[in-house]
Amino acid sequence: MKYLYLFGGIALVSVIGAVALGRVTRVWLVFWLGVLATILAVIGFFLNKSDSVDDTFAEQLAVFIPPLISFSIVIGWWVGYAILRFITRR
């Protein structure tokens, strides 16, 4: 249950961040940051191996940021983007 709370809390912070950034800047910036974060989360997921030696910096970063955190940020960001599109469409 604690992981569900962690997921929800991180996603909520990401939603707030996406909406706030979209209100200050343009909506397209939120979109492209979401695309970049999605690509990085998928790459990090596949680089998060269970071997004991992390050869590259990308593998060390993938181990440092677990998939629960990276994908909760991505999901929250896209929910924030959808809310932002709904708010800005008048």
N, CA, C and O atoms as a printed pandas DataFrame, in Angstrom:
     atom_number atom_name residue_name chain_id  residue_number  x_coord  y_coord  z_coord
0              1         N          MET        A               1    0.820   -1.196    0.000
1              2        CA          MET        A               1    0.000    0.000    0.000
2              3         C          MET        A               1    0.865    1.262    0.000
3              4         O          MET        A               1    0.476    2.295   -0.546
4              5         N          LYS        A               2    2.051    1.163    0.625
5              6        CA          LYS        A               2    2.907    2.349    0.666
6              7         C          LYS        A               2    3.395    2.740   -0.727
7              8         O          LYS        A               2    3.621    3.919   -1.000
8              9         N          TYR        A               3    3.556    1.744   -1.611
9             10        CA          TYR        A               3    3.982    2.066   -2.971
10            11         C          TYR        A               3    2.874    2.751   -3.764
11            12         O          TYR        A               3    3.148    3.582   -4.629
12            13         N          LEU        A               4    1.652    2.411   -3.475
13            14        CA          LEU        A               4    0.524    3.089   -4.122
14            15         C          LEU        A               4    0.460    4.548   -3.676
15            16         O          LEU        A               4    0.209    5.435   -4.491
16            17         N          TYR        A               5    0.683    4.797   -2.398
17            18        CA          TYR        A               5    0.714    6.175   -1.899
18            19         C          TYR        A               5    1.890    6.946   -2.496
19            20         O          TYR        A               5    1.757    8.115   -2.857
20            21         N          LEU        A               6    3.038    6.285   -2.597
21            22        CA          LEU        A               6    4.205    6.923   -3.198
22            23         C          LEU        A               6    3.935    7.271   -4.657
23            24         O          LEU        A               6    4.252    8.370   -5.112
24            25         N          PHE        A               7    3.346    6.322   -5.388
25            26        CA          PHE        A               7    2.998    6.563   -6.788
26            27         C          PHE        A               7    2.040    7.737   -6.912
27            28         O          PHE        A               7    2.245    8.625   -7.739
28            29         N          GLY        A               8    0.994    7.743   -6.093
29            30        CA          GLY        A               8    0.011    8.821   -6.156
30            31         C          GLY        A               8    0.592   10.175   -5.789
31            32         O          GLY        A               8    0.257   11.183   -6.412
32            33         N          GLY        A               9    1.449   10.210   -4.796
33            34        CA          GLY        A               9    2.051   11.478   -4.388
34            35         C          GLY        A               9    2.973   12.047   -5.450
35            36         O          GLY        A               9    2.932   13.244   -5.738
36            37         N          ILE        A              10    3.804   11.196   -6.032
37            38        CA          ILE        A              10    4.721   11.658   -7.077
38            39         C          ILE        A              10    3.940   12.069   -8.318
39            40         O          ILE        A              10    4.269   13.071   -8.954
40            41         N          ALA        A              11    2.913   11.310   -8.667
41            42        CA          ALA        A              11    2.098   11.665   -9.833
42            43         C          ALA        A              11    1.365   12.985   -9.609
43            44         O          ALA        A              11    1.240   13.792  -10.530
44            45         N          LEU        A              12    0.882   13.207   -8.390
45            46        CA          LEU        A              12    0.195   14.465   -8.087
46            47         C          LEU        A              12    1.138   15.662   -8.201
47            48         O          LEU        A              12    0.760   16.702   -8.740
48            49         N          VAL        A              13    2.350   15.518   -7.700
49            50        CA          VAL        A              13    3.344   16.593   -7.832
50            51         C          VAL        A              13    3.665   16.835   -9.306
51            52         O          VAL        A              13    3.849   17.979   -9.722
52            53         N          SER        A              14    3.731   15.773  -10.089
53            54        CA          SER        A              14    4.005   15.906  -11.512
54            55         C          SER        A              14    2.847   16.590  -12.244
55            56         O          SER        A              14    3.075   17.403  -13.140
56            57         N          VAL        A              15    1.608   16.266  -11.867
57            58        CA          VAL        A              15    0.435   16.929  -12.451
58            59         C          VAL        A              15    0.487   18.421  -12.170
59            60         O          VAL        A              15    0.289   19.237  -13.071
60            61         N          ILE        A              16    0.752   18.775  -10.926
61            62        CA          ILE        A              16    0.823   20.186  -10.544
62            63         C          ILE        A              16    1.947   20.891  -11.291
63            64         O          ILE        A              16    1.784   22.026  -11.739
64            65         N          GLY        A              17    3.086   20.219  -11.424
65            66        CA          GLY        A              17    4.207   20.813  -12.157
66            67         C          GLY        A              17    3.908   21.036  -13.622
67            68         O          GLY        A              17    4.267   22.074  -14.179
68            69         N          ALA        A              18    3.249   20.069  -14.259
69            70        CA          ALA        A              18    2.926   20.204  -15.682
70            71         C          ALA        A              18    1.929   21.331  -15.915
71            72         O          ALA        A              18    2.086   22.121  -16.847
72            73         N          VAL        A              19    0.906   21.407  -15.072
73            74        CA          VAL        A              19   -0.092   22.468  -15.232
74            75         C          VAL        A              19    0.532   23.832  -14.952
75            76         O          VAL        A              19    0.268   24.792  -15.676
76            77         N          ALA        A              20    1.348   23.925  -13.921
77            78        CA          ALA        A              20    1.985   25.204  -13.594
78            79         C          ALA        A              20    2.942   25.645  -14.697
79            80         O          ALA        A              20    2.963   26.818  -15.068
80            81         N          LEU        A              21    3.724   24.722  -15.217
81            82        CA          LEU        A              21    4.635   25.074  -16.304
82            83         C          LEU        A              21    3.866   25.479  -17.549
83            84         O          LEU        A              21    4.261   26.410  -18.251
84            85         N          GLY        A              22    2.775   24.789  -17.823
85            86        CA          GLY        A              22    1.966   25.128  -18.993
86            87         C          GLY        A              22    1.283   26.472  -18.870
87            88         O          GLY        A              22    1.071   27.151  -19.875
88            89         N          ARG        A              23    0.936   26.870  -17.657
89            90        CA          ARG        A              23    0.311   28.186  -17.463
90            91         C          ARG        A              23    1.333   29.306  -17.622
91            92         O          ARG        A              23    0.989   30.401  -18.068
92            93         N          VAL        A              24    2.594   29.039  -17.258
93            94        CA          VAL        A              24    3.641   30.058  -17.351
94            95         C          VAL        A              24    4.208   30.122  -18.771
95            96         O          VAL        A              24    4.472   31.208  -19.288
96            97         N          THR        A              25    4.395   28.963  -19.397
97            98        CA          THR        A              25    4.980   28.916  -20.740
98            99         C          THR        A              25    3.917   28.449  -21.728
99           100         O          THR        A              25    2.723   28.654  -21.512
100          101         N          ARG        A              26    4.345   27.843  -22.771
101          102        CA          ARG        A              26    3.439   27.347  -23.811
102          103         C          ARG        A              26    3.084   25.884  -23.579
103          104         O          ARG        A              26    3.807   25.163  -22.892
104          105         N          VAL        A              27    1.972   25.453  -24.153
105          106        CA          VAL        A              27    1.507   24.079  -24.003
106          107         C          VAL        A              27    2.424   23.121  -24.757
107          108         O          VAL        A              27    2.621   21.986  -24.323
108          109         N          TRP        A              28    2.984   23.562  -25.876
109          110        CA          TRP        A              28    3.847   22.685  -26.653
110          111         C          TRP        A              28    5.101   22.308  -25.885
111          112         O          TRP        A              28    5.647   21.224  -26.095
112          113         N          LEU        A              29    5.569   23.181  -24.999
113          114        CA          LEU        A              29    6.741   22.856  -24.187
114          115         C          LEU        A              29    6.421   21.720  -23.223
115          116         O          LEU        A              29    7.249   20.832  -23.016
116          117         N          VAL        A              30    5.248   21.738  -22.641
117          118        CA          VAL        A              30    4.817   20.657  -21.749
118          119         C          VAL        A              30    4.708   19.352  -22.533
119          120         O          VAL        A              30    5.087   18.292  -22.035
120          121         N          PHE        A              31    4.194   19.428  -23.746
121          122        CA          PHE        A              31    4.078   18.239  -24.580
122          123         C          PHE        A              31    5.448   17.632  -24.871
123          124         O          PHE        A              31    5.649   16.433  -24.681
124          125         N          TRP        A              32    6.382   18.446  -25.326
125          126        CA          TRP        A              32    7.694   17.915  -25.697
126          127         C          TRP        A              32    8.502   17.456  -24.497
127          128         O          TRP        A              32    9.290   16.517  -24.613
128          129         N          LEU        A              33    8.330   18.089  -23.361
129          130        CA          LEU        A              33    8.980   17.584  -22.145
130          131         C          LEU        A              33    8.377   16.240  -21.735
131          132         O          LEU        A              33    9.084   15.373  -21.220
132          133         N          GLY        A              34    7.088   16.068  -21.961
133          134        CA          GLY        A              34    6.448   14.780  -21.698
134          135         C          GLY        A              34    6.952   13.689  -22.624
135          136         O          GLY        A              34    7.176   12.557  -22.194
136          137         N          VAL        A              35    7.131   14.022  -23.882
137          138        CA          VAL        A              35    7.681   13.049  -24.834
138          139         C          VAL        A              35    9.097   12.651  -24.428
139          140         O          VAL        A              35    9.445   11.470  -24.434
140          141         N          LEU        A              36    9.903   13.640  -24.079
141          142        CA          LEU        A              36   11.278   13.369  -23.655
142          143         C          LEU        A              36   11.308   12.523  -22.377
143          144         O          LEU        A              36   12.095   11.581  -22.274
144          145         N          ALA        A              37   10.466   12.853  -21.420
145          146        CA          ALA        A              37   10.420   12.083  -20.174
146          147         C          ALA        A              37    9.950   10.654  -20.420
147          148         O          ALA        A              37   10.441    9.724  -19.780
148          149         N          THR        A              38    9.015   10.471  -21.331
149          150        CA          THR        A              38    8.539    9.124  -21.656
150          151         C          THR        A              38    9.648    8.293  -22.280
151          152         O          THR        A              38    9.845    7.136  -21.909
152          153         N          ILE        A              39   10.360    8.870  -23.211
153          154        CA          ILE        A              39   11.464    8.160  -23.857
154          155         C          ILE        A              39   12.538    7.805  -22.842
155          156         O          ILE        A              39   13.042    6.682  -22.837
156          157         N          LEU        A              40   12.893    8.757  -21.981
157          158        CA          LEU        A              40   13.916    8.490  -20.973
158          159         C          LEU        A              40   13.465    7.440  -19.962
159          160         O          LEU        A              40   14.281    6.637  -19.508
160          161         N          ALA        A              41   12.189    7.431  -19.602
161          162        CA          ALA        A              41   11.677    6.431  -18.656
162          163         C          ALA        A              41   11.713    5.034  -19.271
163          164         O          ALA        A              41   12.051    4.066  -18.590
164          165         N          VAL        A              42   11.371    4.927  -20.542
165          166        CA          VAL        A              42   11.407    3.618  -21.207
166          167         C          VAL        A              42   12.843    3.131  -21.338
167          168         O          VAL        A              42   13.121    1.958  -21.090
168          169         N          ILE        A              43   13.750    4.006  -21.721
169          170        CA          ILE        A              43   15.156    3.629  -21.821
170          171         C          ILE        A              43   15.687    3.230  -20.443
171          172         O          ILE        A              43   16.392    2.229  -20.316
172          173         N          GLY        A              44   15.354    4.003  -19.424
173          174        CA          GLY        A              44   15.786    3.666  -18.070
174          175         C          GLY        A              44   15.218    2.354  -17.583
175          176         O          GLY        A              44   15.883    1.623  -16.848
176          177         N          PHE        A              45   13.992    2.042  -17.982
177          178        CA          PHE        A              45   13.386    0.768  -17.599
178          179         C          PHE        A              45   14.161   -0.405  -18.193
179          180         O          PHE        A              45   14.397   -1.402  -17.511
180          181         N          PHE        A              46   14.553   -0.292  -19.448
181          182        CA          PHE        A              46   15.285   -1.385  -20.081
182          183         C          PHE        A              46   16.740   -1.452  -19.636
183          184         O          PHE        A              46   17.360   -2.513  -19.710
184          185         N          LEU        A              47   17.296   -0.323  -19.170
185          186        CA          LEU        A              47   18.670   -0.339  -18.679
186          187         C          LEU        A              47   18.759   -0.753  -17.211
187          188         O          LEU        A              47   19.857   -0.994  -16.709
188          189         N          ASN        A              48   17.640   -0.839  -16.527
189          190        CA          ASN        A              48   17.628   -1.202  -15.107
190          191         C          ASN        A              48   17.776   -2.714  -14.994
191          192         O          ASN        A              48   16.807   -3.438  -14.761
192          193         N          LYS        A              49   19.006   -3.168  -15.163
193          194        CA          LYS        A              49   19.285   -4.601  -15.141
194          195         C          LYS        A              49   19.538   -5.057  -13.710
195          196         O          LYS        A              49   19.752   -4.244  -12.811
196          197         N          SER        A              50   19.509   -6.339  -13.522
197          198        CA          SER        A              50   19.738   -6.878  -12.191
198          199         C          SER        A              50   21.166   -7.363  -11.981
199          200         O          SER        A              50   21.449   -8.017  -10.977
200          201         N          ASP        A              51   22.071   -7.058  -12.907
201          202        CA          ASP        A              51   23.447   -7.485  -12.682
202          203         C          ASP        A              51   24.103   -6.601  -11.625
203          204         O          ASP        A              51   23.613   -5.517  -11.312
204          205         N          SER        A              52   25.189   -7.070  -11.096
205          206        CA          SER        A              52   25.805   -6.369   -9.971
206          207         C          SER        A              52   26.730   -5.244  -10.414
207          208         O          SER        A              52   27.125   -4.420   -9.589
208          209         N          VAL        A              53   27.081   -5.190  -11.682
209          210        CA          VAL        A              53   28.013   -4.171  -12.159
210          211         C          VAL        A              53   27.269   -3.258  -13.143
211          212         O          VAL        A              53   26.725   -3.718  -14.146
212          213         N          ASP        A              54   27.259   -1.978  -12.839
213          214        CA          ASP        A              54   26.698   -0.988  -13.754
214          215         C          ASP        A              54   27.849   -0.373  -14.531
215          216         O          ASP        A              54   28.651    0.381  -13.980
216          217         N          ASP        A              55   27.925   -0.699  -15.814
217          218        CA          ASP        A              55   29.071   -0.305  -16.619
218          219         C          ASP        A              55   29.036    1.155  -17.034
219          220         O          ASP        A              55   30.073    1.819  -17.036
220          221         N          THR        A              56   27.884    1.658  -17.381
221          222        CA          THR        A              56   27.801    3.003  -17.914
222          223         C          THR        A              56   27.063    3.926  -16.950
223          224         O          THR        A              56   26.405    3.483  -16.009
224          225         N          PHE        A              57   27.193    5.205  -17.213
225          226        CA          PHE        A              57   26.480    6.199  -16.392
226          227         C          PHE        A              57   24.978    6.054  -16.543
227          228         O          PHE        A              57   24.238    6.263  -15.581
228          229         N          ALA        A              58   24.508    5.695  -17.749
229          230        CA          ALA        A              58   23.069    5.522  -17.969
230          231         C          ALA        A              58   22.529    4.374  -17.125
231          232         O          ALA        A              58   21.424    4.471  -16.592
232          233         N          GLU        A              59   23.292    3.289  -16.995
233          234        CA          GLU        A              59   22.854    2.182  -16.153
234          235         C          GLU        A              59   22.843    2.572  -14.679
235          236         O          GLU        A              59   21.949    2.171  -13.934
236          237         N          GLN        A              60   23.829    3.349  -14.265
237          238        CA          GLN        A              60   23.850    3.823  -12.879
238          239         C          GLN        A              60   22.676    4.747  -12.600
239          240         O          GLN        A              60   22.086    4.691  -11.521
240          241         N          LEU        A              61   22.332    5.589  -13.551
241          242        CA          LEU        A              61   21.186    6.480  -13.405
242          243         C          LEU        A              61   19.875    5.694  -13.393
243          244         O          LEU        A              61   18.958    6.036  -12.646
244          245         N          ALA        A              62   19.778    4.648  -14.211
245          246        CA          ALA        A              62   18.574    3.824  -14.247
246          247         C          ALA        A              62   18.378    3.076  -12.935
247          248         O          ALA        A              62   17.241    2.868  -12.511
248          249         N          VAL        A              63   19.451    2.675  -12.293
249          250        CA          VAL        A              63   19.342    2.010  -10.998
250          251         C          VAL        A              63   18.987    3.032   -9.914
251          252         O          VAL        A              63   18.254    2.713   -8.977
252          253         N          PHE        A              64   19.504    4.254  -10.040
253          254        CA          PHE        A              64   19.247    5.293   -9.041
254          255         C          PHE        A              64   17.792    5.754   -9.059
255          256         O          PHE        A              64   17.216    6.018   -8.004
256          257         N          ILE        A              65   17.193    5.852  -10.245
257          258        CA          ILE        A              65   15.793    6.266  -10.379
258          259         C          ILE        A              65   14.981    5.024  -10.759
259          260         O          ILE        A              65   14.963    4.640  -11.929
260          261         N          PRO        A              66   14.322    4.400   -9.808
261          262        CA          PRO        A              66   13.576    3.172  -10.118
262          263         C          PRO        A              66   12.373    3.442  -11.014
263          264         O          PRO        A              66   11.894    4.574  -11.088
264          265         N          PRO        A              67   11.886    2.410  -11.693
265          266        CA          PRO        A              67   10.753    2.586  -12.608
266          267         C          PRO        A              67    9.487    3.113  -11.937
267          268         O          PRO        A              67    8.696    3.800  -12.583
268          269         N          LEU        A              68    9.280    2.811  -10.666
269          270        CA          LEU        A              68    8.100    3.330   -9.980
270          271         C          LEU        A              68    8.097    4.851   -9.992
271          272         O          LEU        A              68    7.065    5.474  -10.245
272          273         N          ILE        A              69    9.237    5.440   -9.723
273          274        CA          ILE        A              69    9.323    6.902   -9.672
274          275         C          ILE        A              69    9.262    7.495  -11.076
275          276         O          ILE        A              69    8.522    8.450  -11.314
276          277         N          SER        A              70   10.029    6.939  -11.998
277          278        CA          SER        A              70   10.069    7.534  -13.338
278          279         C          SER        A              70    8.726    7.422  -14.053
279          280         O          SER        A              70    8.300    8.372  -14.709
280          281         N          PHE        A              71    8.058    6.288  -13.938
281          282        CA          PHE        A              71    6.779    6.144  -14.629
282          283         C          PHE        A              71    5.653    6.893  -13.919
283          284         O          PHE        A              71    4.686    7.298  -14.564
284          285         N          SER        A              72    5.759    7.083  -12.617
285          286        CA          SER        A              72    4.741    7.902  -11.951
286          287         C          SER        A              72    4.891    9.368  -12.348
287          288         O          SER        A              72    3.898   10.087  -12.456
288          289         N          ILE        A              73    6.121    9.810  -12.562
289          290        CA          ILE        A              73    6.334   11.168  -13.064
290          291         C          ILE        A              73    5.742   11.305  -14.464
291          292         O          ILE        A              73    5.064   12.288  -14.762
292          293         N          VAL        A              74    5.998   10.327  -15.315
293          294        CA          VAL        A              74    5.508   10.377  -16.700
294          295         C          VAL        A              74    3.979   10.340  -16.745
295          296         O          VAL        A              74    3.366   11.129  -17.464
296          297         N          ILE        A              75    3.366    9.447  -15.997
297          298        CA          ILE        A              75    1.905    9.356  -16.001
298          299         C          ILE        A              75    1.284   10.630  -15.444
299          300         O          ILE        A              75    0.309   11.142  -15.994
300          301         N          GLY        A              76    1.844   11.134  -14.364
301          302        CA          GLY        A              76    1.347   12.392  -13.812
302          303         C          GLY        A              76    1.514   13.550  -14.780
303          304         O          GLY        A              76    0.646   14.416  -14.886
304          305         N          TRP        A              77    2.636   13.557  -15.484
305          306        CA          TRP        A              77    2.894   14.634  -16.449
306          307         C          TRP        A              77    1.851   14.619  -17.562
307          308         O          TRP        A              77    1.343   15.672  -17.948
308          309         N          TRP        A              78    1.523   13.421  -18.086
309          310        CA          TRP        A              78    0.540   13.346  -19.161
310          311         C          TRP        A              78   -0.858   13.670  -18.670
311          312         O          TRP        A              78   -1.649   14.243  -19.420
312          313         N          VAL        A              79   -1.187   13.323  -17.441
313          314        CA          VAL        A              79   -2.482   13.726  -16.878
314          315         C          VAL        A              79   -2.517   15.246  -16.731
315          316         O          VAL        A              79   -3.531   15.878  -17.028
316          317         N          GLY        A              80   -1.416   15.827  -16.277
317          318        CA          GLY        A              80   -1.327   17.284  -16.188
318          319         C          GLY        A              80   -1.442   17.948  -17.545
319          320         O          GLY        A              80   -2.063   19.003  -17.673
320          321         N          TYR        A              81   -0.848   17.339  -18.556
321          322        CA          TYR        A              81   -0.957   17.877  -19.914
322          323         C          TYR        A              81   -2.406   17.838  -20.396
323          324         O          TYR        A              81   -2.884   18.787  -21.017
324          325         N          ALA        A              82   -3.103   16.737  -20.108
325          326        CA          ALA        A              82   -4.513   16.635  -20.504
326          327         C          ALA        A              82   -5.365   17.674  -19.781
327          328         O          ALA        A              82   -6.249   18.284  -20.382
328          329         N          ILE        A              83   -5.102   17.872  -18.508
329          330        CA          ILE        A              83   -5.822   18.907  -17.752
330          331         C          ILE        A              83   -5.514   20.281  -18.311
331          332         O          ILE        A              83   -6.404   21.122  -18.439
332          333         N          LEU        A              84   -4.264   20.506  -18.640
333          334        CA          LEU        A              84   -3.861   21.796  -19.202
334          335         C          LEU        A              84   -4.543   22.050  -20.538
335          336         O          LEU        A              84   -4.998   23.165  -20.795
336          337         N          ARG        A              85   -4.622   21.038  -21.390
337          338        CA          ARG        A              85   -5.314   21.195  -22.677
338          339         C          ARG        A              85   -6.791   21.486  -22.474
339          340         O          ARG        A              85   -7.387   22.262  -23.220
340          341         N          PHE        A              86   -7.382   20.858  -21.456
341          342        CA          PHE        A              86   -8.801   21.097  -21.160
342          343         C          PHE        A              86   -8.997   22.509  -20.636
343          344         O          PHE        A              86   -9.980   23.161  -20.987
344          345         N          ILE        A              87   -8.089   22.992  -19.808
345          346        CA          ILE        A              87   -8.205   24.348  -19.232
346          347         C          ILE        A              87   -7.997   25.409  -20.308
347          348         O          ILE        A              87   -8.728   26.400  -20.341
348          349         N          THR        A              88   -7.016   25.221  -21.187
349          350        CA          THR        A              88   -6.692   26.253  -22.174
350          351         C          THR        A              88   -7.650   26.253  -23.355
351          352         O          THR        A              88   -7.683   27.225  -24.109
352          353         N          ARG        A              89   -8.417   25.211  -23.536
353          354        CA          ARG        A              89   -9.390   25.158  -24.632
354          355         C          ARG        A              89  -10.663   25.836  -24.179
355          356         O          ARG        A              89  -11.409   25.282  -23.371
356          357         N          ARG        A              90  -10.920   27.019  -24.684
357          358        CA          ARG        A              90  -12.082   27.801  -24.218
358          359         C          ARG        A              90  -13.067   27.996  -25.310
359          360         O          ARG        A              90  -14.103   28.628  -25.101
